[in-house]
Short mmCIF file of C-alpha atoms and ligand atoms in Angstrom, two decimals:
data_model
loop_
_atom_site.label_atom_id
_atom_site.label_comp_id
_atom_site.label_asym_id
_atom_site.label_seq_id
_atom_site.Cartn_x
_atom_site.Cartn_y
_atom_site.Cartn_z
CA UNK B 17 26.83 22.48 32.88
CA UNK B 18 23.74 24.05 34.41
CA UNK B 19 23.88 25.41 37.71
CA UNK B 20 22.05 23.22 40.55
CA UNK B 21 20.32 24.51 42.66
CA UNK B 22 20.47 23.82 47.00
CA UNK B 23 17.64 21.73 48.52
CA UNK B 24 15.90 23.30 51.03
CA UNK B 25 15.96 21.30 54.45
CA UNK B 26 14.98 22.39 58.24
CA UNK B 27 14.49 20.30 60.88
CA UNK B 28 13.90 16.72 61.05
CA UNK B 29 10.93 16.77 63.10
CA UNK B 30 7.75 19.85 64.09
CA UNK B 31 5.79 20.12 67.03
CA UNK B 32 3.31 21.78 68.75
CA UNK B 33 5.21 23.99 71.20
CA UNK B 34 2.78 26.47 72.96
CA UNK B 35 -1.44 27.02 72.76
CA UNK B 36 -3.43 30.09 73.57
CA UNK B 37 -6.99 31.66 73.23
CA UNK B 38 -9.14 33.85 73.49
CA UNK B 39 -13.32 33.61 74.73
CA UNK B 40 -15.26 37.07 74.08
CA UNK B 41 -16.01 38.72 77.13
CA UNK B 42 -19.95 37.83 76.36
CA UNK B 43 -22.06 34.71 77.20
CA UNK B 44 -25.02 34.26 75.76
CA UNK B 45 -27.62 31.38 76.50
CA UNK B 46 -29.90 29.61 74.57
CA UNK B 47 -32.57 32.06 76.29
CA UNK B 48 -30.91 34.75 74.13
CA UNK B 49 -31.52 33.10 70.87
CA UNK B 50 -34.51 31.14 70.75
CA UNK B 51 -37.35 33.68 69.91
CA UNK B 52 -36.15 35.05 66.90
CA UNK B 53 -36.01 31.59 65.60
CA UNK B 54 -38.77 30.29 67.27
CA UNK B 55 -37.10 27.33 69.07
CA UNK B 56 -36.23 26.29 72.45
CA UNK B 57 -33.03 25.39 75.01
CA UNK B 58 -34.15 22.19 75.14
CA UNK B 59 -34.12 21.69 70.99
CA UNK B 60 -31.17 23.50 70.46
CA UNK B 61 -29.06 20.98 73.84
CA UNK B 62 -30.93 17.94 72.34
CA UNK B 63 -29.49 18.52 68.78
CA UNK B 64 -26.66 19.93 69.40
CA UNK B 65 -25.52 20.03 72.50
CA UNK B 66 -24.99 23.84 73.26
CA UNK B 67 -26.05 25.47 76.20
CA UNK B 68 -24.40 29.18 76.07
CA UNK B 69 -21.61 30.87 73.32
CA UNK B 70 -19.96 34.02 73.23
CA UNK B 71 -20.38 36.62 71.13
CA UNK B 72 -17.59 39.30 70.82
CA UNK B 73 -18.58 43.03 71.52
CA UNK B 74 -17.55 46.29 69.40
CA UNK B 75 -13.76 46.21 70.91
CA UNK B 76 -13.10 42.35 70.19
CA UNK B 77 -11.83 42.86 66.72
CA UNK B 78 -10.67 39.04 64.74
CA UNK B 79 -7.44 40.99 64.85
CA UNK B 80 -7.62 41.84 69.08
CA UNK B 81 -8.51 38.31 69.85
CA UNK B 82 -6.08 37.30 67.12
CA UNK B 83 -3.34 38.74 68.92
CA UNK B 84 -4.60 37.81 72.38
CA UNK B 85 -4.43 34.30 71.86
CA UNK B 86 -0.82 34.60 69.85
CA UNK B 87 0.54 36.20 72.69
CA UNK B 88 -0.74 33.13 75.44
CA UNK B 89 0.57 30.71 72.87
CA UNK B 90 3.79 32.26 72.60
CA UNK B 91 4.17 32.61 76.02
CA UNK B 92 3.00 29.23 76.80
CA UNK B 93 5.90 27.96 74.29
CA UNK B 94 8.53 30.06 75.56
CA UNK B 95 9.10 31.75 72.51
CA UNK B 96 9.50 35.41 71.22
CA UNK B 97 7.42 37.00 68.56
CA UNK B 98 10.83 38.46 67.22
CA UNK B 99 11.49 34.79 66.75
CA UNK B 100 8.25 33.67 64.68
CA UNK B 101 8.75 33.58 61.03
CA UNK B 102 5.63 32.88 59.38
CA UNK B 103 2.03 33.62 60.77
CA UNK B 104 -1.25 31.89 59.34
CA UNK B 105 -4.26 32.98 60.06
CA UNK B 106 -7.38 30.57 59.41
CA UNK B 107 -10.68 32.68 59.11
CA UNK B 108 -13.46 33.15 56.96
CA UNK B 109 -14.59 36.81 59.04
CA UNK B 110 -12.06 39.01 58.29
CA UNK B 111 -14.08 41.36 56.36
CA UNK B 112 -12.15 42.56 53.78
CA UNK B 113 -11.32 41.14 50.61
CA UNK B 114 -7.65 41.86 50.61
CA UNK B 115 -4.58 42.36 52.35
CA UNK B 116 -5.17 39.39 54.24
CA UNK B 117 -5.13 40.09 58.16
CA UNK B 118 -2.10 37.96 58.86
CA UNK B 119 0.31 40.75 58.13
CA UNK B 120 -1.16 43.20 60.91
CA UNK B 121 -1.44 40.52 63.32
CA UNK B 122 2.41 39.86 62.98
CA UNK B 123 2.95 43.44 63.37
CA UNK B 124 0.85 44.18 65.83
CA UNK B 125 2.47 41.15 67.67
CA UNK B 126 5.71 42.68 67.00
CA UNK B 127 7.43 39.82 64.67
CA UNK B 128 9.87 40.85 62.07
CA UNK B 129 9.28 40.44 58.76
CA UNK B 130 7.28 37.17 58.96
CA UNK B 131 6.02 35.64 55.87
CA UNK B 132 1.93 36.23 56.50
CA UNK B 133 -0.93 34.95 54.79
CA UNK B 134 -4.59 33.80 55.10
CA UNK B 135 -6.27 30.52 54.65
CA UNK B 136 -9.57 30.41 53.85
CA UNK B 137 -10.62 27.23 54.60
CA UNK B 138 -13.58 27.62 56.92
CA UNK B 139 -13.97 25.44 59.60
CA UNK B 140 -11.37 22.87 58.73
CA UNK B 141 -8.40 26.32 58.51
CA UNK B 142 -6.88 25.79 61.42
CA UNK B 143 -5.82 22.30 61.01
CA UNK B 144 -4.94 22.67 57.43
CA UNK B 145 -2.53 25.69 58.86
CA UNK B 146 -0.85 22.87 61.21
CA UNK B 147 -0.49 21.04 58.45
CA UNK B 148 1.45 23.82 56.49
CA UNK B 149 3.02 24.54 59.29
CA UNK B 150 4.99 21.66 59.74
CA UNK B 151 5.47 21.28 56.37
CA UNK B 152 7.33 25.01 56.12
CA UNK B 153 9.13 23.79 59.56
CA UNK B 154 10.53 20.47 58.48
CA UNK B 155 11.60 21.81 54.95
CA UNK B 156 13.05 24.91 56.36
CA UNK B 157 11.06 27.65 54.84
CA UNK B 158 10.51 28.94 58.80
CA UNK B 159 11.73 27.97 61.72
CA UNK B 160 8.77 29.02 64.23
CA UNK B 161 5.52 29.03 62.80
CA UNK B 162 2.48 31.03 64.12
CA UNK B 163 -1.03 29.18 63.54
CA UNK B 164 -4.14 31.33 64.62
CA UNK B 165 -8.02 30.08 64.36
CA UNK B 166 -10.48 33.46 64.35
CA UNK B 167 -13.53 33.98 63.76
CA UNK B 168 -16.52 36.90 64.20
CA UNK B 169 -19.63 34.73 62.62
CA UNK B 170 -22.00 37.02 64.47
CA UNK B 171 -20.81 39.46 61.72
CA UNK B 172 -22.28 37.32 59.27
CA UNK B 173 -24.86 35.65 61.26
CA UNK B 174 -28.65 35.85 60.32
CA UNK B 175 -30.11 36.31 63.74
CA UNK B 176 -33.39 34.85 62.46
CA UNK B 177 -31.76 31.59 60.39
CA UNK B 178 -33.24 28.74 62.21
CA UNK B 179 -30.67 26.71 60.88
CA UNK B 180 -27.49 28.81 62.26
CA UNK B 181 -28.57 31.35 64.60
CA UNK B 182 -27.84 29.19 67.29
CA UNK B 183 -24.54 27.50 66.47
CA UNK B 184 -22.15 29.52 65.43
CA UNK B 185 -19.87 32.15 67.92
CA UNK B 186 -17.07 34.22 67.81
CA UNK B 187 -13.41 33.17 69.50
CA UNK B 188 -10.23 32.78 68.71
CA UNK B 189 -7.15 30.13 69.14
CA UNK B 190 -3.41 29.65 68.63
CA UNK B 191 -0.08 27.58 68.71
CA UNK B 192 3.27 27.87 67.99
CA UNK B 193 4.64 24.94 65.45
CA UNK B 194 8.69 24.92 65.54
CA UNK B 195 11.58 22.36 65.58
CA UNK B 196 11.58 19.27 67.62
CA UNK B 197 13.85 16.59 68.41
CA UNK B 198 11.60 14.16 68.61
CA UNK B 199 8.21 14.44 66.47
CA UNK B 200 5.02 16.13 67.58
CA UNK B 201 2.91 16.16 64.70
CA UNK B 202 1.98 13.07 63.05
CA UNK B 203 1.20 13.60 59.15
CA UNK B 204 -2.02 15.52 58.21
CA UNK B 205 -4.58 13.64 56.16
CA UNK B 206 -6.31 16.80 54.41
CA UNK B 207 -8.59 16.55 51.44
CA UNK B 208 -12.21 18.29 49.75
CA UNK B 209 -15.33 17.45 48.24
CA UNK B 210 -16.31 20.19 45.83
CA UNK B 211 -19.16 18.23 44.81
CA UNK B 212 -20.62 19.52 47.97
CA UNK B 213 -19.29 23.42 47.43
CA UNK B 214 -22.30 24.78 48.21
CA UNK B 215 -23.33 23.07 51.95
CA UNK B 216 -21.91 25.85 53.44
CA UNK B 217 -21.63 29.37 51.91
CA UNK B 218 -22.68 32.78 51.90
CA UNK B 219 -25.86 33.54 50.57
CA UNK B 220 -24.65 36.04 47.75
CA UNK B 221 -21.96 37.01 45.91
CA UNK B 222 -20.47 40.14 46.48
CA UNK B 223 -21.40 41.31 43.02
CA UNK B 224 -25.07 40.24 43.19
CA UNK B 225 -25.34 42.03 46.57
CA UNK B 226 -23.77 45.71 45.47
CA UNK B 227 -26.24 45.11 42.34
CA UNK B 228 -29.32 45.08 44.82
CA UNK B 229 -31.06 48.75 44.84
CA UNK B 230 -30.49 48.17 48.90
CA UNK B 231 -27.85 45.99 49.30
CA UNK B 232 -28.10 43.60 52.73
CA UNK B 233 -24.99 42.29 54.47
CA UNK B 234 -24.63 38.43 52.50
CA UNK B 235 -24.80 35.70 55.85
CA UNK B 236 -23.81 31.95 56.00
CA UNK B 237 -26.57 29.72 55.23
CA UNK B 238 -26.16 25.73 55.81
CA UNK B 239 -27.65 22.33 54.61
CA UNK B 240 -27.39 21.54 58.25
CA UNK B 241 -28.44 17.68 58.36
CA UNK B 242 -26.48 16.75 54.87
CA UNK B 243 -23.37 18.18 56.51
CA UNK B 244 -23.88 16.35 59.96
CA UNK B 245 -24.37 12.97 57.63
CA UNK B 246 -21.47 13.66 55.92
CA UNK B 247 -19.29 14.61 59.04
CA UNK B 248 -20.45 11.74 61.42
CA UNK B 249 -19.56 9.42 58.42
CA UNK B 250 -16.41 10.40 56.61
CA UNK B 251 -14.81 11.82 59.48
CA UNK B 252 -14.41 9.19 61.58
CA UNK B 253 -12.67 7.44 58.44
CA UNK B 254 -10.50 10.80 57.97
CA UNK B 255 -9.28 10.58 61.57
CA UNK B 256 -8.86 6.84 61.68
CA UNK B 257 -6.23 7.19 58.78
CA UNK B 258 -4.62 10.40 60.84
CA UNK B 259 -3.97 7.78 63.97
CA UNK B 260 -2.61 5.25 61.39
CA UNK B 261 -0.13 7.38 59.30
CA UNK B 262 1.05 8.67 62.79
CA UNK B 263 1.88 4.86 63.32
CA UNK B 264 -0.25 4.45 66.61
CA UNK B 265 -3.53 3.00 67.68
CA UNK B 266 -6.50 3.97 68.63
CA UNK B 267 -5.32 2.21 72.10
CA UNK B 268 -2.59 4.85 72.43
CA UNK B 269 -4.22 7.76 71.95
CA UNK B 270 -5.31 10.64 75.36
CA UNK B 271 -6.73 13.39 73.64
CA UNK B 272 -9.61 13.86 71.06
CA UNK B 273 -10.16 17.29 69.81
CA UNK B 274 -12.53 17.46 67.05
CA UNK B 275 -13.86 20.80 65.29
CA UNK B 276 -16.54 21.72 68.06
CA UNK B 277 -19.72 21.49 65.56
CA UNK B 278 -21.64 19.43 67.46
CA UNK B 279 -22.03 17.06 70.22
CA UNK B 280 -23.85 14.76 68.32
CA UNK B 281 -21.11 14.82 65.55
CA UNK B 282 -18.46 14.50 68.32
CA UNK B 283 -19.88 11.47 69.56
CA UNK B 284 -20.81 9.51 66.67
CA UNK B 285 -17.28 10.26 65.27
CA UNK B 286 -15.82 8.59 68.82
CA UNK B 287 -18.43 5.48 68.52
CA UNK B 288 -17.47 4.78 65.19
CA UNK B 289 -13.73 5.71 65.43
CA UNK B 290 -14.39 2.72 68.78
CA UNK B 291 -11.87 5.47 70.84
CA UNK B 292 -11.47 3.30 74.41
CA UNK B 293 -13.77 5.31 77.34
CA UNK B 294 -9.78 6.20 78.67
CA UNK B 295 -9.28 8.52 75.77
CA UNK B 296 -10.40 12.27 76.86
CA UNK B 297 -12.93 14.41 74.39
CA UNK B 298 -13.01 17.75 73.68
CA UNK B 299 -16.49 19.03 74.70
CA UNK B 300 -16.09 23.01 74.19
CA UNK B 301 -19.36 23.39 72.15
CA UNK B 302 -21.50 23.05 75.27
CA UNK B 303 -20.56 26.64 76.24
CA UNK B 304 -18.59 27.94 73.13
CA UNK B 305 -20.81 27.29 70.16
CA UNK B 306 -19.31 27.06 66.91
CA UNK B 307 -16.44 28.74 66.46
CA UNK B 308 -15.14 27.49 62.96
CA UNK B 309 -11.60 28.26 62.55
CA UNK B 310 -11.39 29.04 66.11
CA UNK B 311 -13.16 25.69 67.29
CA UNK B 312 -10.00 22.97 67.84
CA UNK B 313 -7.14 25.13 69.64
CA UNK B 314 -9.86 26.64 71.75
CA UNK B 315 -11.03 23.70 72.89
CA UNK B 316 -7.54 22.21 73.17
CA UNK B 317 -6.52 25.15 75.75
CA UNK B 318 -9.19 24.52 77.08
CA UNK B 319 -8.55 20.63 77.87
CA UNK B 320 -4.74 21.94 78.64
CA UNK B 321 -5.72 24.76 81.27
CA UNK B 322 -7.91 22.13 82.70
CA UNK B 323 -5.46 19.45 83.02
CA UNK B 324 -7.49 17.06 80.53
CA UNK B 325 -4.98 17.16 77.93
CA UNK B 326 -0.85 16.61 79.71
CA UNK B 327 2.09 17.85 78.05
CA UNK B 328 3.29 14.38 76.00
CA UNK B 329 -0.46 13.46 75.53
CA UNK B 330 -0.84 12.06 71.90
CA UNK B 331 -4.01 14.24 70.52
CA UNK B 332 -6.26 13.67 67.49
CA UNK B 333 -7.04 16.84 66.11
CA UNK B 334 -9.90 16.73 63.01
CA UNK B 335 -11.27 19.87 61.54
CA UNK B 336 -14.22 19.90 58.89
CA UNK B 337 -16.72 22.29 57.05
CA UNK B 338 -17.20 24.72 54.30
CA UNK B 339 -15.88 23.05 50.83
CA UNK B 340 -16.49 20.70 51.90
CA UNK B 341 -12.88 20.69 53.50
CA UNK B 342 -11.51 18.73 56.09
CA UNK B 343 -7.74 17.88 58.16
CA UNK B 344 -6.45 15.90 60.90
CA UNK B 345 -3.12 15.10 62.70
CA UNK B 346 -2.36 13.30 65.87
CA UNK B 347 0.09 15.72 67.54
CA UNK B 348 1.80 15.61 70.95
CA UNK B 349 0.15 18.08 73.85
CA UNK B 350 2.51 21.05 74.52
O1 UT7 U 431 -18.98 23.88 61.36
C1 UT7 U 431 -19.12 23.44 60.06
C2 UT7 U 431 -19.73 22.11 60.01
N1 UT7 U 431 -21.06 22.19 60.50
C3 UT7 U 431 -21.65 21.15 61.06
O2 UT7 U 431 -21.03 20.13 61.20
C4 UT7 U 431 -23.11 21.28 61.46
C5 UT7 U 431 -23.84 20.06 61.01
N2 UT7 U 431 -25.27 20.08 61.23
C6 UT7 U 431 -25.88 20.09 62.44
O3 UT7 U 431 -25.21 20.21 63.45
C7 UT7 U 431 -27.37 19.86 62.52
O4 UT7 U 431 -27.82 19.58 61.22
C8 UT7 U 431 -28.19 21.03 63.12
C9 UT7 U 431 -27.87 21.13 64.60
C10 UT7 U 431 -27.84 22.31 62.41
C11 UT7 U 431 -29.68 20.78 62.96
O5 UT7 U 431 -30.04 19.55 63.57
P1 UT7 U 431 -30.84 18.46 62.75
O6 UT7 U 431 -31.09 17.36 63.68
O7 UT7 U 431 -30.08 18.14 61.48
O8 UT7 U 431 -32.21 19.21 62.42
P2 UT7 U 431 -33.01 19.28 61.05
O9 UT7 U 431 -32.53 20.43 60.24
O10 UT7 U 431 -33.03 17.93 60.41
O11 UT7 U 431 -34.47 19.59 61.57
C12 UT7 U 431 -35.21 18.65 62.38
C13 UT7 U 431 -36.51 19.27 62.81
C14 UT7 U 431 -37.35 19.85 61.68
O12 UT7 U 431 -38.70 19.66 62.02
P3 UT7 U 431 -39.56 18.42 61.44
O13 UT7 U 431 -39.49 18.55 59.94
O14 UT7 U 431 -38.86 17.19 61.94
O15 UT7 U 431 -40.92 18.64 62.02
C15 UT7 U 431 -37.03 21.33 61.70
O16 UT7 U 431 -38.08 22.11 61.18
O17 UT7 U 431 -36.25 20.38 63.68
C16 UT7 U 431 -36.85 21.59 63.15
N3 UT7 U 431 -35.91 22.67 63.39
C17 UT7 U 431 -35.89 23.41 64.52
N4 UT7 U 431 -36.67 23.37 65.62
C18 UT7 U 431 -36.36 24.23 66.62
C19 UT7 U 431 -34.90 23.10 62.58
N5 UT7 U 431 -34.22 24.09 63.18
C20 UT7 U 431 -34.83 24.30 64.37
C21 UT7 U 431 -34.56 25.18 65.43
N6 UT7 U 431 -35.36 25.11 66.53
N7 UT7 U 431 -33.54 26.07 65.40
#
């Protein structure tokens, strides 16, 4: 008789228990941008809907905001970094091919032992991270689970790219995911489209560049308008399944948080996902930019310090980008 083995199990049901960020010390304004890219504030707010971002200076490390906005989402939550188990960091700008930055985070943060790994999923990491996060808490392989968005794009940022100079930013964001009683995170609807790998991407690889007799930093390049088609269409279907596999309406929804590309995008996605005028949107990008990874729990502190978004508020969160990749959950407001 072979021996069997024990099923895992952890709690019945996950939830969003604390959120935290962190905004770079820096503002910057359209003003700031527009000559090297030979534009203007009014194209840049008519397109997309940013006014001013932040850019992080020398001392604002992805691993100092990183741990900034742990520590306000552990506090918010109540909970003890001695008590977190597993940390995920979403980011595409931690700089170095390996060890993933997770592991210094936790230690930094002081957690003990915590399983710790990156997910490199660009813009649509951190809600792919809530999604393994609940996952690991509901099948017991942690019990408190630390979810950080972070990003540094001006590190890879072509300051003279018309077509990304002026969206993306730097930032960071972060919640706690742990046991519930009742459930606070709806299923995640999570998918890709490698057809369209290469909408998004750095301009070289690594082994091209260090070929070059003077090798240049690679940046992010973007087929700007093919993504916005493709995120003002499939999205809305993407989050419209999120709200139905949480087994709610659009009717019952408060919050919507979508990844803080653009206004444009935001607003086409609420038109076409017909949200009634009583649900409340997330509307960062107008002074964050483009954070990526960073872009959703940002902007749902934001709506939370604000008073927008009420603990027991039913939230649609929807990241998208770089794969193309994409996730969304409806979870309940912390
Ligand atoms: O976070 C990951 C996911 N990312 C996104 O979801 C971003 C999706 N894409 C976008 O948000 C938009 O495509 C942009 C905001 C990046 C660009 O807006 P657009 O409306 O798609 O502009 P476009 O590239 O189609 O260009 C329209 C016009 C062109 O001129 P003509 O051909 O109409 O005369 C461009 O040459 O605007 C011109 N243009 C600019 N003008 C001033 C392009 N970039 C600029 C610029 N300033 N920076």
């Amino acid at each position: 008789m072979p021996a069997s083995l024990v099923t895992a199990s952890g709690s019945a049901h996950a939830a969003v228990l604390g959120v935290g960020s962190y905004r770079p010390r820096r503002l910057v304004p359209n003003a700031e941008i527009v000559d090297a890219i030979d534009s203007s504030d009014e194209w840049i707010q008519q397109r997309s809907g940013i006014k001013t971002r932040r850019f992080a200076g020398p001392d604002e490390s992805v691993q100092m905001m990183s741990v900034a906005a742990a520590r306000g989402a552990l506090e918010h939550a109540g909970i003890d970094a001695a008590q977190v188990d597993a940390v995920v960091v979403a980011t595409v700008s931690h700089l170095m091919q390996t060890p993933a930055i997770a592991p210094a985070i936790a230690h930094e943060l002081g957690c003990d032992a915590p399983v710790a790994f990156d997910i490199s999923a660009a813009c649509a990491g951190f809600c792919q991270g809530v999604g393994v996060a609940s996952d690991m808490v509901r099948s017991g392989s942690a019990r408190h689970v630390l979810v950080i968005g972070v990003e540094r794009l001006t590190d890879i940022l072509n300051r003279e790219d018309r077509g990304t100079a002026f969206i993306f930013a730097d930032g960071a964001g972060a919640v706690v995911v742990g046991p519930s009683e009742t459930e606070g995170i709806g299923p995640t609807v999570w998918g890709s489209d490698g057809e369209q790998f290469d909408y998004i991407r750095q301009t070289e690889d690594w082994r091209d560049v260090i070929a070059e007799d003077s090798p240049v930093m690679p940046t992010l390049t973007m087929q700007g308008s093919a993504v916005f088609r493709w995120a003002s269409f499939a999205m809305s279907k993407v989050g419209l399944e999120a709200i139905e596999r949480a087994g709610i309406t659009v009717d019952d929804l408060d919050v919507f948080v979508p990844h803080q590309a653009n206004m444009r995008i935001t607003d086409a996605m609420a038109r076409s996902m017909k949200l009634p005028a009583t649900v409340r949107i997330a509307r960062d990008v107008a002074d964050q930019g483009n954070t990526s990874a960073a872009s959703v729990p940002l902007a749902l502190h934001r709506m939370v310090e604000e008073g927008e978004a009420r603990p027991g508020d039913l939230a649609l969160l929807i990241a998208f980008g770089a794969g193309l990749s994409y996730a969304a959950q409806v979870v309940r407001v912390p």
